[in-house]
mmCIF file of C-alpha atoms in Angstrom:
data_model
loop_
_atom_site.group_PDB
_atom_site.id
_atom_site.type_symbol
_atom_site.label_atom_id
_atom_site.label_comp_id
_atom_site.label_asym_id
_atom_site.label_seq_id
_atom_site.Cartn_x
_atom_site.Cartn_y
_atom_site.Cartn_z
ATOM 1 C CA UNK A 1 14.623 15.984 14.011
ATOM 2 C CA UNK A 2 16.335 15.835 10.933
ATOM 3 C CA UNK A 3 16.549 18.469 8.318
ATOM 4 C CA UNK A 4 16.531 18.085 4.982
ATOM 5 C CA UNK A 5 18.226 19.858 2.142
ATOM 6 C CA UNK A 6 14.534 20.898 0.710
ATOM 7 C CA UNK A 7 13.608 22.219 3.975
ATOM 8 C CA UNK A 8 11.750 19.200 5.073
ATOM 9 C CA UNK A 9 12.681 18.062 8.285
ATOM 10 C CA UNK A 10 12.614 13.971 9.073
ATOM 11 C CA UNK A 11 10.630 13.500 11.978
ATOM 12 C CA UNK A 12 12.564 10.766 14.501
ATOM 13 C CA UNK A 13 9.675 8.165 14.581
ATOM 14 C CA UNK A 14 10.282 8.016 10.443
ATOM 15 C CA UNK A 15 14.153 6.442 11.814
ATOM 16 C CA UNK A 16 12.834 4.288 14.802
ATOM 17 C CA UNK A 17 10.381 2.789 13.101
ATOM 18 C CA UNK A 18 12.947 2.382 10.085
ATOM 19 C CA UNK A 19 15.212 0.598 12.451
ATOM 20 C CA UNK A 20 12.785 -1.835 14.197
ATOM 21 C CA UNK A 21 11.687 -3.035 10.562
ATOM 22 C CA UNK A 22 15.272 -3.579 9.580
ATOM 23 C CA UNK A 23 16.951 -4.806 13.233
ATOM 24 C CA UNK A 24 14.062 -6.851 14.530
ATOM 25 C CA UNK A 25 11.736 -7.482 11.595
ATOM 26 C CA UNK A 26 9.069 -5.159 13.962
ATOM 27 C CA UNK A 27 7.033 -4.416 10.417
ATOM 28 C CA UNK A 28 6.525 -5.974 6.884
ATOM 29 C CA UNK A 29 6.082 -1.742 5.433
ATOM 30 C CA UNK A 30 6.520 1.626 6.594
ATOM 31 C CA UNK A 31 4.492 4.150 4.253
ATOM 32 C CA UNK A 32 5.928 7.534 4.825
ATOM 33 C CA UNK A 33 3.789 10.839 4.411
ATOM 34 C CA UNK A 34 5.422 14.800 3.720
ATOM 35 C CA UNK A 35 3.271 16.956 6.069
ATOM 36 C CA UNK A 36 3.424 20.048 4.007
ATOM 37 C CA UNK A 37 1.990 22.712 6.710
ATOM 38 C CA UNK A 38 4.603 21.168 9.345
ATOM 39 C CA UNK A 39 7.507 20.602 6.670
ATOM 40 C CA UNK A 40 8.348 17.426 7.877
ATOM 41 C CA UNK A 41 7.876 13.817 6.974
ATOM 42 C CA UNK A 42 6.116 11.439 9.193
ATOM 43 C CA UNK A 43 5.026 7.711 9.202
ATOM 44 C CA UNK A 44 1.466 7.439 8.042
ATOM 45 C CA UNK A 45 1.166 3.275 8.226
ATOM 46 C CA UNK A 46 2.912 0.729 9.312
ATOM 47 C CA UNK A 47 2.059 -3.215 8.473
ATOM 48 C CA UNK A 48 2.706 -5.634 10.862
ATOM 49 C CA UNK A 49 5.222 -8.701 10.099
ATOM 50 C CA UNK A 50 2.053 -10.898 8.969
ATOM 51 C CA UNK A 51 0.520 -9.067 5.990
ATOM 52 C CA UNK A 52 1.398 -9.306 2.675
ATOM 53 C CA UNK A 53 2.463 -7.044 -0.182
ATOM 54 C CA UNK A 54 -1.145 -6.851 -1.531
ATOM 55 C CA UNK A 55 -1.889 -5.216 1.954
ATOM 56 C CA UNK A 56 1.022 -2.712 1.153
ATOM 57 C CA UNK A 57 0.109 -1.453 -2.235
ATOM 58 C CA UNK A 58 -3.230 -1.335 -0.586
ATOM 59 C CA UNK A 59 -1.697 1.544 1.937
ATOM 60 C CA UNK A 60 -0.616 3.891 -1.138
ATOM 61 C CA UNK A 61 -3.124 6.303 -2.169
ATOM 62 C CA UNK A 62 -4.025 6.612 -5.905
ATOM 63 C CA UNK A 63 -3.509 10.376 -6.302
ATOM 64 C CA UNK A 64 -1.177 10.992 -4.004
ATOM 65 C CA UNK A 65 2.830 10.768 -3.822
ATOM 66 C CA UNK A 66 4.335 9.102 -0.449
ATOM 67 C CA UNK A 67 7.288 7.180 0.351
ATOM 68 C CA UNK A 68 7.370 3.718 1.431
ATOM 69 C CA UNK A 69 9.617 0.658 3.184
ATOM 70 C CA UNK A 70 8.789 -2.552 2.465
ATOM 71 C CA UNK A 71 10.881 -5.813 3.568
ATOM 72 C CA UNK A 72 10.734 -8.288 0.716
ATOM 73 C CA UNK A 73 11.090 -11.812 1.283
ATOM 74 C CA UNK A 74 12.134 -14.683 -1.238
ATOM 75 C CA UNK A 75 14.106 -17.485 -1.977
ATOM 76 C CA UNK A 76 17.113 -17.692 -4.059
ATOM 77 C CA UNK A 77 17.861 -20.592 -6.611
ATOM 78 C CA UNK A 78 19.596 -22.523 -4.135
ATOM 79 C CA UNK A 79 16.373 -22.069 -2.020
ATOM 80 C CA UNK A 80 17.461 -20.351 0.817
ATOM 81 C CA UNK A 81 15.373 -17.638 2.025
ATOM 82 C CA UNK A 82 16.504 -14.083 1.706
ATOM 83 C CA UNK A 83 15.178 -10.676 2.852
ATOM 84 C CA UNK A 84 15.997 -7.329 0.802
ATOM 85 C CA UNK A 85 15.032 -3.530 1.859
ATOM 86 C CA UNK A 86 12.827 -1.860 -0.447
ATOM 87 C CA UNK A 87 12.668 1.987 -0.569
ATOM 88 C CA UNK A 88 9.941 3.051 -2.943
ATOM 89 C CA UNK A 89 8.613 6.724 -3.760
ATOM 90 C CA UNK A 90 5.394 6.177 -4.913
ATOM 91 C CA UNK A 91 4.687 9.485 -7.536
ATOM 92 C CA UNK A 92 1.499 8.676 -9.498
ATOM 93 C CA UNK A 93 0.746 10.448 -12.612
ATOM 94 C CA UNK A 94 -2.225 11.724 -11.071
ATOM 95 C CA UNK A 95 -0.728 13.580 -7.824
ATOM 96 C CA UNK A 96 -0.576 17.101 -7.804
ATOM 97 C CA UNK A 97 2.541 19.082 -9.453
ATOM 98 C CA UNK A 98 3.479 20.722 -6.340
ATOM 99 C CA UNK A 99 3.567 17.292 -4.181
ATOM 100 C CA UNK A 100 5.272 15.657 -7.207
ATOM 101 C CA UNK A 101 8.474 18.610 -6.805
ATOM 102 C CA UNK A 102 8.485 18.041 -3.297
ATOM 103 C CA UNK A 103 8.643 13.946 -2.698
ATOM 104 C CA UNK A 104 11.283 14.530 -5.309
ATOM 105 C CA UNK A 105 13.240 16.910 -4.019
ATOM 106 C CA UNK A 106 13.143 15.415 -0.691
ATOM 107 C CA UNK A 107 13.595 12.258 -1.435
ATOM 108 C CA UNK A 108 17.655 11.449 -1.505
ATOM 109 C CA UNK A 109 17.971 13.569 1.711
ATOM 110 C CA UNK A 110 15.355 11.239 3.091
ATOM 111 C CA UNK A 111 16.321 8.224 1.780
ATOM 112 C CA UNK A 112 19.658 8.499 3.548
ATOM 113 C CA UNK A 113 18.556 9.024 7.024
ATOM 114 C CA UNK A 114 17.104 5.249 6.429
ATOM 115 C CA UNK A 115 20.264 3.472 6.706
ATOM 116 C CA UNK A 116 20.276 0.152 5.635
ATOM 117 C CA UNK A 117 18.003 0.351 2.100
ATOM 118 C CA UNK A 118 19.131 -1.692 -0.258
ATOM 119 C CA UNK A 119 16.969 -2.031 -2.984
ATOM 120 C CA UNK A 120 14.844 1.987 -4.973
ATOM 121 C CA UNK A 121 11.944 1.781 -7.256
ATOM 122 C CA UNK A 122 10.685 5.118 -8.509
ATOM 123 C CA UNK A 123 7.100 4.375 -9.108
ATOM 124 C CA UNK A 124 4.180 6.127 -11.353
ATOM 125 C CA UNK A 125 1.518 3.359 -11.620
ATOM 126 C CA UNK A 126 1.335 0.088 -9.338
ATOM 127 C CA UNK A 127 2.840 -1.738 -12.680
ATOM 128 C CA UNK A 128 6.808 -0.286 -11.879
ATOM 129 C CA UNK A 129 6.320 -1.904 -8.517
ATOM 130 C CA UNK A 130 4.808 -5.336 -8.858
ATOM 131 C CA UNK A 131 6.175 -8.285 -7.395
ATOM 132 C CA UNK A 132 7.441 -9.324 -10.805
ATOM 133 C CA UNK A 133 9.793 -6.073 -10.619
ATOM 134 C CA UNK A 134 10.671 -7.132 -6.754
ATOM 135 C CA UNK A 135 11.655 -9.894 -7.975
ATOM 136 C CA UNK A 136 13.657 -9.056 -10.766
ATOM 137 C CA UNK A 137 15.815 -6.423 -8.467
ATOM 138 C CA UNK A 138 16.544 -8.497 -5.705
ATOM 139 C CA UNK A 139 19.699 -10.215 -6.867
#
């Protein structure tokens, strides 16, 4: 296991799930979950290959921070399709202080055990992550 600079260790299923999304295309998300009595982060969900991004934002509690992997496909304007690496941490405005300080300070140490995300959204409200705002960071 992985330890983080916040004290939060990275439990190894959060990386081998990580890499079967990204290598072999195993999952469409990966929603991420701090286990505060353990101090470690853990994967709460995974979506298979098949669902869609409605079935994602679906996963993310209202009141409740977590961090999340989601594989984003498109097309460009020449029409060839295209896959990007999303890592979002999900923070609503109604989550708890104290979970708020931790997903936060967690997060970058966390982030880089992920290797291979290429695209961050900080999100408060499902609006800063909509497909609309996908879209407009994929290129």
């Amino acid at each position: 296991m992985a330890n983080a600079a916040s004290g939060m260790a990275v439990h190894d299923d959060c990386k081998l799930r990580f890499m079967e999304l990204k290598a072999k295309r195993t999952y469409r998300f990966i929603v991420y979950k701090i286990e505060e009595k353990q101090k470690q982060v853990i994967v709460e969900k995974v979506g298979e290959p098949g669902q869609s991004y409605e079935d994602f934002t679906a996963c993310l509690p209202a009141d409740e921070c977590r961090y999340a992997v989601f594989d984003f496909d498109y097309f460009t304007e020449e029409n060839v399709p295209k896959s990007r690496i999303f890592f979002i941490a999900w923070s609503p405005d109604t989550s708890r202080v104290r979970s708020k300080m931790i997903y936060a300070s967690s997060k970058d140490r966390f982030k880089r055990e992920l290797d291979g995300i290429q695209v961050e959204l900080q999100a408060t409200d499902p609006t800063e992550m909509g497909l609309d705002v996908f879209k407009s960071r994929v290129n």
